[in-house]
Amino acid sequence: MPKQKITRETIVGAAFEIARTSGMEQVMVKAIADKIGCSVQPIYSYCKNMDGLRRDVIERTGGFVREYVKDRIDPEDLFRSMGRAYIRLAKDEPHLFKIFILHQREGISSLEDLYRKETDPRVASWIADQWGISEEQAKQLHLHMLIYTIGIGTIFAVTTPGISADEICAQQEIACQAFLNWVLREGDSDLAERGRL
C-alpha cells in the first residue's frame, strides 16, 4: 500500500473531526496522529504549535456553522428560522457549537462591534422588509436575538440529559415577540420625541 501523503489540510481535517466528536480539548498531536494513522512527527513538522492548529479548527468551524445555518434558513421566515437553526446546531453538533460560541474574539469592545463581526450586514435589511420595520429597528431586534440565542443555545448545549428543542424554541419565540414589541415601542417613542423638536 502506498504511503499516505500528510498535508496541512489532512491534519486540520483530522483535528476538526476530533473537535467535532469529542471537543477542542481532545485536539492533541497524538490523537491527530492516531486519526490519520501516522507517527506524531509529520504533525509536528506541519504545526509548529497547537494554538495555530486550534485557530485553523475554529476557522473551519465558522465555515461549517455558516453553511449549516444557511442550509436551514427559510427565506419566507428568515429571522425565526435562523434562530431555530442555531438551536438545532447546538443539539446536532454540541462540540462545534461550543467552539463557535466560546472562542476568543479579538477587537470587540462593544455590542455594535460584536454585531458587525458576527452577522451578515444584509440580514437587517431582510428583517426590515419582512416585518415592515426600519433597518435600525431590525438591527436592534437582530442584536437582541443574537445575544439571546447565544445564551439559550449555550444552556441547551451544556445541560444533561438535555432540555427539549421544542421547549427551547418556544422560549426563543417568546423572546422574539418581546424584543419585537420593545423595538416597536422604542421606534414609536423616537418618532414622538422627534415630533416634539
CSV table of C-alpha atoms in Angstrom, one decimal:
chain,number,residue,atom,x,y,z
A,1,MET,CA,0.0,0.0,0.0
A,2,PRO,CA,1.4,3.4,-0.9
A,3,LYS,CA,2.4,5.7,1.9
A,4,GLN,CA,-0.2,8.3,2.7
A,5,LYS,CA,0.8,11.9,2.0
A,6,ILE,CA,0.3,14.0,5.1
A,7,THR,CA,-0.7,17.6,4.3
A,8,ARG,CA,-1.7,20.5,6.4
A,9,GLU,CA,-5.2,20.0,5.1
A,10,THR,CA,-5.2,16.4,6.3
A,11,ILE,CA,-4.0,17.5,9.7
A,12,VAL,CA,-6.6,20.3,10.1
A,13,GLY,CA,-9.3,17.9,8.8
A,14,ALA,CA,-8.4,15.3,11.4
A,15,ALA,CA,-8.2,17.9,14.1
A,16,PHE,CA,-11.6,19.3,13.1
A,17,GLU,CA,-13.2,15.8,13.2
A,18,ILE,CA,-11.7,15.2,16.7
A,19,ALA,CA,-13.1,18.5,17.9
A,20,ARG,CA,-16.5,17.8,16.3
A,21,THR,CA,-16.9,14.4,18.0
A,22,SER,CA,-15.0,15.0,21.3
A,23,GLY,CA,-14.4,18.7,21.9
A,24,MET,CA,-11.5,21.0,21.3
A,25,GLU,CA,-9.8,19.9,24.5
A,26,GLN,CA,-9.2,16.5,22.8
A,27,VAL,CA,-7.3,18.0,19.8
A,28,MET,CA,-3.8,16.8,20.7
A,29,VAL,CA,-0.9,15.7,18.5
A,30,LYS,CA,-1.2,12.0,19.5
A,31,ALA,CA,-5.0,12.0,18.8
A,32,ILE,CA,-4.4,13.6,15.4
A,33,ALA,CA,-1.7,11.1,14.5
A,34,ASP,CA,-3.9,8.2,15.6
A,35,LYS,CA,-6.8,9.5,13.5
A,36,ILE,CA,-4.6,9.9,10.4
A,37,GLY,CA,-2.7,6.7,11.0
A,38,CYS,CA,0.8,8.1,11.1
A,39,SER,CA,3.5,9.0,13.7
A,40,VAL,CA,3.5,12.3,15.5
A,41,GLN,CA,6.5,13.6,13.5
A,42,PRO,CA,4.5,14.8,10.4
A,43,ILE,CA,2.1,16.6,12.7
A,44,TYR,CA,4.9,18.4,14.5
A,45,SER,CA,6.5,19.4,11.2
A,46,TYR,CA,3.3,21.0,9.9
A,47,CYS,CA,2.1,22.5,13.1
A,48,LYS,CA,4.8,24.4,15.0
A,49,ASN,CA,2.3,25.0,17.9
A,50,MET,CA,-1.1,23.8,18.8
A,51,ASP,CA,-2.5,27.4,19.1
A,52,GLY,CA,-2.2,27.8,15.3
A,53,LEU,CA,-3.8,24.5,14.7
A,54,ARG,CA,-6.7,25.4,17.1
A,55,ARG,CA,-7.2,28.7,15.2
A,56,ASP,CA,-7.5,26.6,12.0
A,57,VAL,CA,-10.1,24.4,13.6
A,58,ILE,CA,-12.0,27.5,14.8
A,59,GLU,CA,-11.9,28.9,11.3
A,60,ARG,CA,-13.2,25.7,9.8
A,61,THR,CA,-15.9,25.5,12.5
A,62,GLY,CA,-17.0,29.0,11.5
A,63,GLY,CA,-17.3,27.9,7.9
A,64,PHE,CA,-19.2,24.8,8.9
A,65,VAL,CA,-21.6,26.8,11.1
A,66,ARG,CA,-22.3,29.3,8.3
A,67,GLU,CA,-23.1,26.5,5.8
A,68,TYR,CA,-25.2,24.6,8.4
A,69,VAL,CA,-27.4,27.7,9.2
A,70,LYS,CA,-27.6,28.7,5.5
A,71,ASP,CA,-29.0,25.3,4.6
A,72,ARG,CA,-31.7,25.5,7.2
A,73,ILE,CA,-33.0,29.1,6.6
A,74,ASP,CA,-36.5,29.5,5.3
A,75,PRO,CA,-36.4,32.7,3.1
A,76,GLU,CA,-40.1,33.2,4.0
A,77,ASP,CA,-39.3,33.3,7.7
A,78,LEU,CA,-35.7,34.3,7.7
A,79,PHE,CA,-35.4,35.6,11.3
A,80,ARG,CA,-37.2,32.8,13.2
A,81,SER,CA,-35.7,30.0,11.0
A,82,MET,CA,-32.2,31.4,11.6
A,83,GLY,CA,-32.7,31.3,15.4
A,84,ARG,CA,-34.1,27.7,15.2
A,85,ALA,CA,-31.1,26.7,13.0
A,86,TYR,CA,-28.6,27.8,15.7
A,87,ILE,CA,-30.6,25.8,18.4
A,88,ARG,CA,-30.6,22.8,16.1
A,89,LEU,CA,-26.8,23.2,15.6
A,90,ALA,CA,-26.5,23.2,19.4
A,91,LYS,CA,-28.4,19.9,19.5
A,92,ASP,CA,-26.8,18.2,16.5
A,93,GLU,CA,-23.3,19.5,16.9
A,94,PRO,CA,-22.8,20.4,20.6
A,95,HIS,CA,-19.0,20.5,20.4
A,96,LEU,CA,-18.9,22.7,17.3
A,97,PHE,CA,-21.5,25.0,18.8
A,98,LYS,CA,-19.3,25.4,21.9
A,99,ILE,CA,-16.2,26.1,19.8
A,100,PHE,CA,-18.1,28.6,17.7
A,101,ILE,CA,-19.7,30.4,20.6
A,102,LEU,CA,-16.9,30.3,23.1
A,103,HIS,CA,-13.8,31.0,21.0
A,104,GLN,CA,-11.9,34.2,21.8
A,105,ARG,CA,-12.9,37.2,19.7
A,106,GLU,CA,-10.4,39.9,19.1
A,107,GLY,CA,-11.2,43.6,18.5
A,108,ILE,CA,-14.6,43.5,20.3
A,109,SER,CA,-15.2,46.4,22.7
A,110,SER,CA,-18.9,47.0,22.2
A,111,LEU,CA,-22.1,45.1,21.3
A,112,GLU,CA,-22.0,47.0,18.0
A,113,ASP,CA,-18.6,45.5,17.3
A,114,LEU,CA,-19.9,42.1,18.1
A,115,TYR,CA,-22.9,42.6,15.8
A,116,ARG,CA,-20.8,43.8,12.9
A,117,LYS,CA,-18.3,40.9,13.3
A,118,GLU,CA,-20.9,38.1,13.8
A,119,THR,CA,-23.7,38.9,11.4
A,120,ASP,CA,-24.2,39.3,7.7
A,121,PRO,CA,-25.0,43.0,7.0
A,122,ARG,CA,-27.8,42.1,4.7
A,123,VAL,CA,-29.8,40.4,7.5
A,124,ALA,CA,-31.1,43.7,9.0
A,125,SER,CA,-32.4,44.7,5.5
A,126,TRP,CA,-34.2,41.3,5.1
A,127,ILE,CA,-35.7,41.6,8.6
A,128,ALA,CA,-36.8,45.1,8.0
A,129,ASP,CA,-38.5,44.1,4.7
A,130,GLN,CA,-40.2,41.0,6.2
A,131,TRP,CA,-41.5,42.7,9.3
A,132,GLY,CA,-42.2,46.2,8.0
A,133,ILE,CA,-39.8,47.9,10.4
A,134,SER,CA,-36.9,50.3,9.9
A,135,GLU,CA,-33.5,49.0,9.3
A,136,GLU,CA,-32.3,50.4,12.6
A,137,GLN,CA,-35.1,48.7,14.4
A,138,ALA,CA,-34.3,45.5,12.6
A,139,LYS,CA,-30.6,45.8,13.7
A,140,GLN,CA,-31.7,46.2,17.3
A,141,LEU,CA,-34.1,43.3,17.1
A,142,HIS,CA,-31.4,41.1,15.5
A,143,LEU,CA,-28.8,42.1,18.1
A,144,HIS,CA,-31.2,41.2,20.9
A,145,MET,CA,-31.9,37.9,19.4
A,146,LEU,CA,-28.3,37.2,18.7
A,147,ILE,CA,-27.4,37.7,22.4
A,148,TYR,CA,-30.4,35.7,23.5
A,149,THR,CA,-29.8,32.8,21.1
A,150,ILE,CA,-26.1,32.6,22.1
A,151,GLY,CA,-27.2,32.4,25.8
A,152,ILE,CA,-30.1,29.9,25.4
A,153,GLY,CA,-28.1,27.9,22.9
A,154,THR,CA,-25.2,27.6,25.3
A,155,ILE,CA,-27.6,26.4,28.1
A,156,PHE,CA,-29.0,23.9,25.6
A,157,ALA,CA,-25.6,22.6,24.6
A,158,VAL,CA,-24.2,22.2,28.2
A,159,THR,CA,-27.2,20.6,30.0
A,160,THR,CA,-27.8,16.9,30.5
A,161,PRO,CA,-29.8,14.9,29.9
A,162,GLY,CA,-30.9,17.9,28.0
A,163,ILE,CA,-33.8,20.4,27.6
A,164,SER,CA,-36.1,19.6,24.7
A,165,ALA,CA,-35.5,21.5,21.5
A,166,ASP,CA,-39.3,22.3,21.4
A,167,GLU,CA,-39.1,24.0,24.8
A,168,ILE,CA,-36.0,26.0,23.8
A,169,CYS,CA,-37.7,27.1,20.5
A,170,ALA,CA,-40.9,28.1,22.3
A,171,GLN,CA,-38.8,30.2,24.7
A,172,GLN,CA,-37.0,31.7,21.8
A,173,GLU,CA,-40.3,32.6,20.2
A,174,ILE,CA,-41.5,34.4,23.4
A,175,ALA,CA,-38.2,36.3,23.5
A,176,CYS,CA,-38.5,37.3,19.8
A,177,GLN,CA,-42.0,38.6,20.3
A,178,ALA,CA,-40.9,40.5,23.5
A,179,PHE,CA,-38.0,42.0,21.7
A,180,LEU,CA,-40.1,43.0,18.7
A,181,ASN,CA,-42.6,44.7,20.9
A,182,TRP,CA,-39.8,46.6,22.7
A,183,VAL,CA,-38.3,47.7,19.3
A,184,LEU,CA,-41.6,48.9,18.1
A,185,ARG,CA,-42.3,50.8,21.3
A,186,GLU,CA,-38.8,52.4,21.1
A,187,GLY,CA,-39.4,53.3,17.5
A,188,ASP,CA,-42.7,54.9,18.4
A,189,SER,CA,-41.2,56.9,21.2
A,190,ASP,CA,-38.3,58.1,19.0
A,191,LEU,CA,-40.9,59.3,16.4
A,192,ALA,CA,-42.9,61.1,19.2
A,193,GLU,CA,-39.7,62.6,20.5
A,194,ARG,CA,-38.7,63.9,17.1
A,195,GLY,CA,-42.2,65.3,16.6
A,196,ARG,CA,-41.7,67.4,19.8
A,197,LEU,CA,-38.5,69.0,18.4
